[in-house]
GROMACS .gro file of C-alpha atoms in nm:
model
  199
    1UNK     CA    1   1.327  -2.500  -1.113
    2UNK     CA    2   1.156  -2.266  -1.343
    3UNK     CA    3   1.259  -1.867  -1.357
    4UNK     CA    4   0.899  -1.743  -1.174
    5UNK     CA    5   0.912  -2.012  -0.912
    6UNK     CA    6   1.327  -1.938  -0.877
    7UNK     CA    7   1.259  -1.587  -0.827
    8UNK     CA    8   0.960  -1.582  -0.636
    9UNK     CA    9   1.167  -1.819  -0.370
   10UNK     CA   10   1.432  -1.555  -0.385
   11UNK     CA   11   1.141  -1.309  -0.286
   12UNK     CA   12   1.044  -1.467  -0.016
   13UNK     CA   13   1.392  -1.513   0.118
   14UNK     CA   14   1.420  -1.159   0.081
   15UNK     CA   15   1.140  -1.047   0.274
   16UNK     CA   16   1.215  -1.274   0.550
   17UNK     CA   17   1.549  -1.122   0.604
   18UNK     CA   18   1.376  -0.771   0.576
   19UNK     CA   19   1.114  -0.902   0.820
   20UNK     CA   20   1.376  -0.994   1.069
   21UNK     CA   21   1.621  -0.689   0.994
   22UNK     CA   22   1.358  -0.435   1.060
   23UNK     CA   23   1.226  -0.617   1.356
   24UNK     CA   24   1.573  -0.606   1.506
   25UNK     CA   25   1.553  -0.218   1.388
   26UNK     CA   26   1.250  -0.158   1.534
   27UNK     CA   27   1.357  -0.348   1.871
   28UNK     CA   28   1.646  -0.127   1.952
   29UNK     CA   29   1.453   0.192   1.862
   30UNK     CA   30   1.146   0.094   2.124
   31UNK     CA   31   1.399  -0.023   2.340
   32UNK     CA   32   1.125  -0.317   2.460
   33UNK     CA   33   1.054  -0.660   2.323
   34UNK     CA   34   0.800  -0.574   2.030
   35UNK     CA   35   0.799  -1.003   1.997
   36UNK     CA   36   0.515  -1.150   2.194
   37UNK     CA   37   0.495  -1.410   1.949
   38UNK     CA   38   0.752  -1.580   2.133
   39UNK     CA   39   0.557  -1.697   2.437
   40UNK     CA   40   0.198  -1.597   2.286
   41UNK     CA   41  -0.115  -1.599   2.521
   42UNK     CA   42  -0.486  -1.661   2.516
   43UNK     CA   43  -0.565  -1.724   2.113
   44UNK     CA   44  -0.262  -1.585   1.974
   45UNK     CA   45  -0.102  -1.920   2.068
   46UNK     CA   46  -0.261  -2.012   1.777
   47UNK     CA   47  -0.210  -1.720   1.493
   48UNK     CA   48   0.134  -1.766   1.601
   49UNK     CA   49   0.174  -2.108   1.536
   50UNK     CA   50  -0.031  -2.056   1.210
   51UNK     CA   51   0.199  -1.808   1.098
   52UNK     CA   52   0.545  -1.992   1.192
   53UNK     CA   53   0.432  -2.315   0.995
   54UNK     CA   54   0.300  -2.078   0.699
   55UNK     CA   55   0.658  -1.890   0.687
   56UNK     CA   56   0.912  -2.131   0.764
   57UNK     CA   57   0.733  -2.416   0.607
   58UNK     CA   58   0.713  -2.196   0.299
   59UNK     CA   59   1.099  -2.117   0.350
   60UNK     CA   60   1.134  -2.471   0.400
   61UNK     CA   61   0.916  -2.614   0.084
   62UNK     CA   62   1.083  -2.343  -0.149
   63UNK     CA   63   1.422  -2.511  -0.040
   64UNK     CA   64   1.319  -2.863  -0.081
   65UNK     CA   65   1.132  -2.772  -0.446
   66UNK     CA   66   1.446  -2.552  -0.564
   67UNK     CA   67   1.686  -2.914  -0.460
   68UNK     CA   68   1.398  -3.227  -0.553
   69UNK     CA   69   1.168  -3.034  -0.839
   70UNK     CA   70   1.036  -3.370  -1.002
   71UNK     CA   71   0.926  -3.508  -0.623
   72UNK     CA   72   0.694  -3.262  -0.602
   73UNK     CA   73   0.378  -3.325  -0.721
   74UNK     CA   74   0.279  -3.138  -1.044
   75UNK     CA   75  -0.104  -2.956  -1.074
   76UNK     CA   76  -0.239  -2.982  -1.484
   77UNK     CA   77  -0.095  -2.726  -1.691
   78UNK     CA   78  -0.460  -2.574  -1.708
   79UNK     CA   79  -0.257  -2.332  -1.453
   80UNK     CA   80   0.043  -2.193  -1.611
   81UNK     CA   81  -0.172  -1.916  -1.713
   82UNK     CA   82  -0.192  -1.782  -1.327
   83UNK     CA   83   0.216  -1.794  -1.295
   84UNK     CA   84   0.275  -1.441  -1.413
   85UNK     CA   85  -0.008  -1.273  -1.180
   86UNK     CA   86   0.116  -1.465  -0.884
   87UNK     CA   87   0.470  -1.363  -0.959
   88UNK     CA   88   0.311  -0.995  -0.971
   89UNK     CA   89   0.126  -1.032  -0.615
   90UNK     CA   90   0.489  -1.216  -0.464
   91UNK     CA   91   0.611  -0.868  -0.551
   92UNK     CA   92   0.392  -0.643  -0.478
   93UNK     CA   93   0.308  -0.800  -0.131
   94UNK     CA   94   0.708  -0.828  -0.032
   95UNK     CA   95   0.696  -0.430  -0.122
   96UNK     CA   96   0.392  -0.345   0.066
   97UNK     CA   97   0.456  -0.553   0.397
   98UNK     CA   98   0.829  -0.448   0.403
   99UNK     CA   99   0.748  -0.091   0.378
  100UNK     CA  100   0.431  -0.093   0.611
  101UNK     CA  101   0.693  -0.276   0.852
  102UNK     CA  102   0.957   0.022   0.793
  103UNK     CA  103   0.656   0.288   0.826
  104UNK     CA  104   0.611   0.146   1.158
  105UNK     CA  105   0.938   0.162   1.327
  106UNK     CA  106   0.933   0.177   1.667
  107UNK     CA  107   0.559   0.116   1.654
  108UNK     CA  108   0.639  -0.222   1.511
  109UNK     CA  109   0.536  -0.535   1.715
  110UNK     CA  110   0.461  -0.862   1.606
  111UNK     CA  111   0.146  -0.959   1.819
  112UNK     CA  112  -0.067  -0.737   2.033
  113UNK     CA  113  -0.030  -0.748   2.439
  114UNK     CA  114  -0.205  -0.419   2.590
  115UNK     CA  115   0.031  -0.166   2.704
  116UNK     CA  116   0.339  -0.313   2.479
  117UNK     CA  117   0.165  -0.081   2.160
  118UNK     CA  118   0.402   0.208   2.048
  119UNK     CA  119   0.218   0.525   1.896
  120UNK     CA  120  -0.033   0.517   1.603
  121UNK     CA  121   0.069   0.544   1.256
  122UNK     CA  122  -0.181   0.660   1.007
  123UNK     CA  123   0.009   0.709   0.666
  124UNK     CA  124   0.160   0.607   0.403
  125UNK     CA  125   0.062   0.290   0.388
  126UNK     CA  126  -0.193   0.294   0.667
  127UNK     CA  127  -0.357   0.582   0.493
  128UNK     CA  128  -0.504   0.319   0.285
  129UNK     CA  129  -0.549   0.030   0.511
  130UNK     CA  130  -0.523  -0.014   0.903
  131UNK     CA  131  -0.340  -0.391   0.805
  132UNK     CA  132  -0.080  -0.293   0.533
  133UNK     CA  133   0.156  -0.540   0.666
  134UNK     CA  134  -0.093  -0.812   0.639
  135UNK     CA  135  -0.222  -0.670   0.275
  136UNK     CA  136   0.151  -0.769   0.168
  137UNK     CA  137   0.180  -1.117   0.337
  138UNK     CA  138  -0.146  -1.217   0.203
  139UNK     CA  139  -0.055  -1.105  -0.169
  140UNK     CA  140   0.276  -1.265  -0.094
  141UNK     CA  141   0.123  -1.619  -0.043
  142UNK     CA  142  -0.143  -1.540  -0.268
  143UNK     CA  143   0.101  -1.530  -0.506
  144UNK     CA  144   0.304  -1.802  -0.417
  145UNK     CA  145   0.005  -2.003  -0.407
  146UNK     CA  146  -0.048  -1.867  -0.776
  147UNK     CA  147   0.307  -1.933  -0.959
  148UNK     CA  148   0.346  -2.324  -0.826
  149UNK     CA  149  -0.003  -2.431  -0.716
  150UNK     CA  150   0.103  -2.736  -0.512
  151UNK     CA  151  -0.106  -2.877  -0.244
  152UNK     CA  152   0.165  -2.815   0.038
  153UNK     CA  153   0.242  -2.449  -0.076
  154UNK     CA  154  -0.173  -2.392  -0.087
  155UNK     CA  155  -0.230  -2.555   0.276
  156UNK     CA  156   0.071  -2.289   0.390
  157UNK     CA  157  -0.050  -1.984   0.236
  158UNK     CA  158  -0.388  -2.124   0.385
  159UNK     CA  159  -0.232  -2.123   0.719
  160UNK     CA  160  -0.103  -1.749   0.661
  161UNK     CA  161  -0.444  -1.636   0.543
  162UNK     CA  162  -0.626  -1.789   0.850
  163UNK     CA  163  -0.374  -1.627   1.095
  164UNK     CA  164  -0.387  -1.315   0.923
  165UNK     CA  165  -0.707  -1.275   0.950
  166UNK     CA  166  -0.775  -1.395   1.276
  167UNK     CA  167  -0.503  -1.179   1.415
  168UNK     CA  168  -0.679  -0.868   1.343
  169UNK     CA  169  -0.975  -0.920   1.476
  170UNK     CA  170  -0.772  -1.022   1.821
  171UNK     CA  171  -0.560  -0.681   1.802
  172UNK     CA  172  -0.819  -0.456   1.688
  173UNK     CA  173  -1.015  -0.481   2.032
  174UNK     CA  174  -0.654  -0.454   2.196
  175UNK     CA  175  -0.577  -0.146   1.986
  176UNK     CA  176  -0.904   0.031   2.068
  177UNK     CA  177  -0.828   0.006   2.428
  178UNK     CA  178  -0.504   0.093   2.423
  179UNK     CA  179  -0.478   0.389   2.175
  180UNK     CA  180  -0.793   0.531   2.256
  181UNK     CA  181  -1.061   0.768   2.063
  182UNK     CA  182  -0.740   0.788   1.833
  183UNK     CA  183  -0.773   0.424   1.718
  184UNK     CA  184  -1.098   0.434   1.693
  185UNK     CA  185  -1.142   0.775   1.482
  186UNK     CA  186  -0.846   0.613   1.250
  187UNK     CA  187  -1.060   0.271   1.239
  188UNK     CA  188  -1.389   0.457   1.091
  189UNK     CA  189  -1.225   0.678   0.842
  190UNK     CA  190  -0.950   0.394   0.719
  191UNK     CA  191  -1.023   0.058   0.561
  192UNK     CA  192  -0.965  -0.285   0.779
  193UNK     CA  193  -0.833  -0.419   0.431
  194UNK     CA  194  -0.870  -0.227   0.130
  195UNK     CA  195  -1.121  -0.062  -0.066
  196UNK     CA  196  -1.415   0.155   0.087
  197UNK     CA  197  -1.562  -0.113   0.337
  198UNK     CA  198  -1.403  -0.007   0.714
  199UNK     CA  199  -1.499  -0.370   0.799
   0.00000   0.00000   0.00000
């Protein structure tokens, strides 16, 4: 395997031990299940299950291209060109969504359920978006998408970008009614993604 696509596996490896240490972190420090991922309700069945076959069949495909690289199935070399930026987006989305994730800490949940929300966080990070943690995972498959543009590692970052997407327009609703005016004074001042659009 080639030195971008080696390291950007190790990046992703990375983050998803981050991912789960600070989830543990952020678990003892709420002292309440932040994961309602694990028996999701209503649409979130479905973001969830986007998101677990976009991250461990990412973990998964990285393993199998790192062991069998000539069984995978090679796009024209027209693309070498995007290997570096997508190595540059691997990184600068593990960065981003690991320390959104640590800005959170007790806050942190994976999912929304009204009532289970810890208090608001507006900076750092969130100064500039209201979805930093998403920002990251979507640059992360972005990016992965980028350095080996395979057709299984572009229908999994698919899958991520779909979920991520969707997910925020489920919590933002959940948010509003849960945090109050405060949300909702954060929401009109602070990007949804980036940039100067709030939507």
């Amino acid at each position: 395997m080639d030195l971008p696509t080696t390291i950007t596996t190790v990046l992703l490896y990375a983050y998803l031990v981050g991912f789960v240490l600070l989830s543990r972190q952020a678990k003892e420090s709420a002292g309440r299940n932040i994961d309602s991922f694990a028996k999701p309700e209503g649409t979130q069945i479905w973001t969830a299950l986007l998101f677990k076959i976009g991250f461990v069949g990412a973990a998964a495909w990285g393993l199998f291209r790192a062991t069998f690289p000539t069984w995978v199935p090679q796009w024209p070399p027209m693309f070498d060109w995007l290997v570096w930026p997508g190595f540059v987006a691997v990184f600068v989305g593990v960065c981003v969504a690991l320390g959104a994730q640590s800005q959170m800490a007790g806050s942190w949940r994976i999912g929304a359920v009204e009532g289970t929300l810890g208090t608001l966080v507006t900076g750092g990070f969130f100064a500039f978006s209201r979805n930093p943690v998403f920002v990251g995972q979507l640059a992360l498959f972005a990016g992965l998408a980028l350095v080996k543009p395979d057709i299984v590692q572009v229908i999994l970052s698919a899958c991520v970008w779909i979920a991520a997407v969707w997910q925020v327009r489920i919590e933002e609703p959940i948010l509003a009614k849960s945090l109050g005016q405060g949300y909702r004074d954060y929401a009109a001042r602070t990007p949804r993604w980036l940039g100067f659009s709030k939507e």
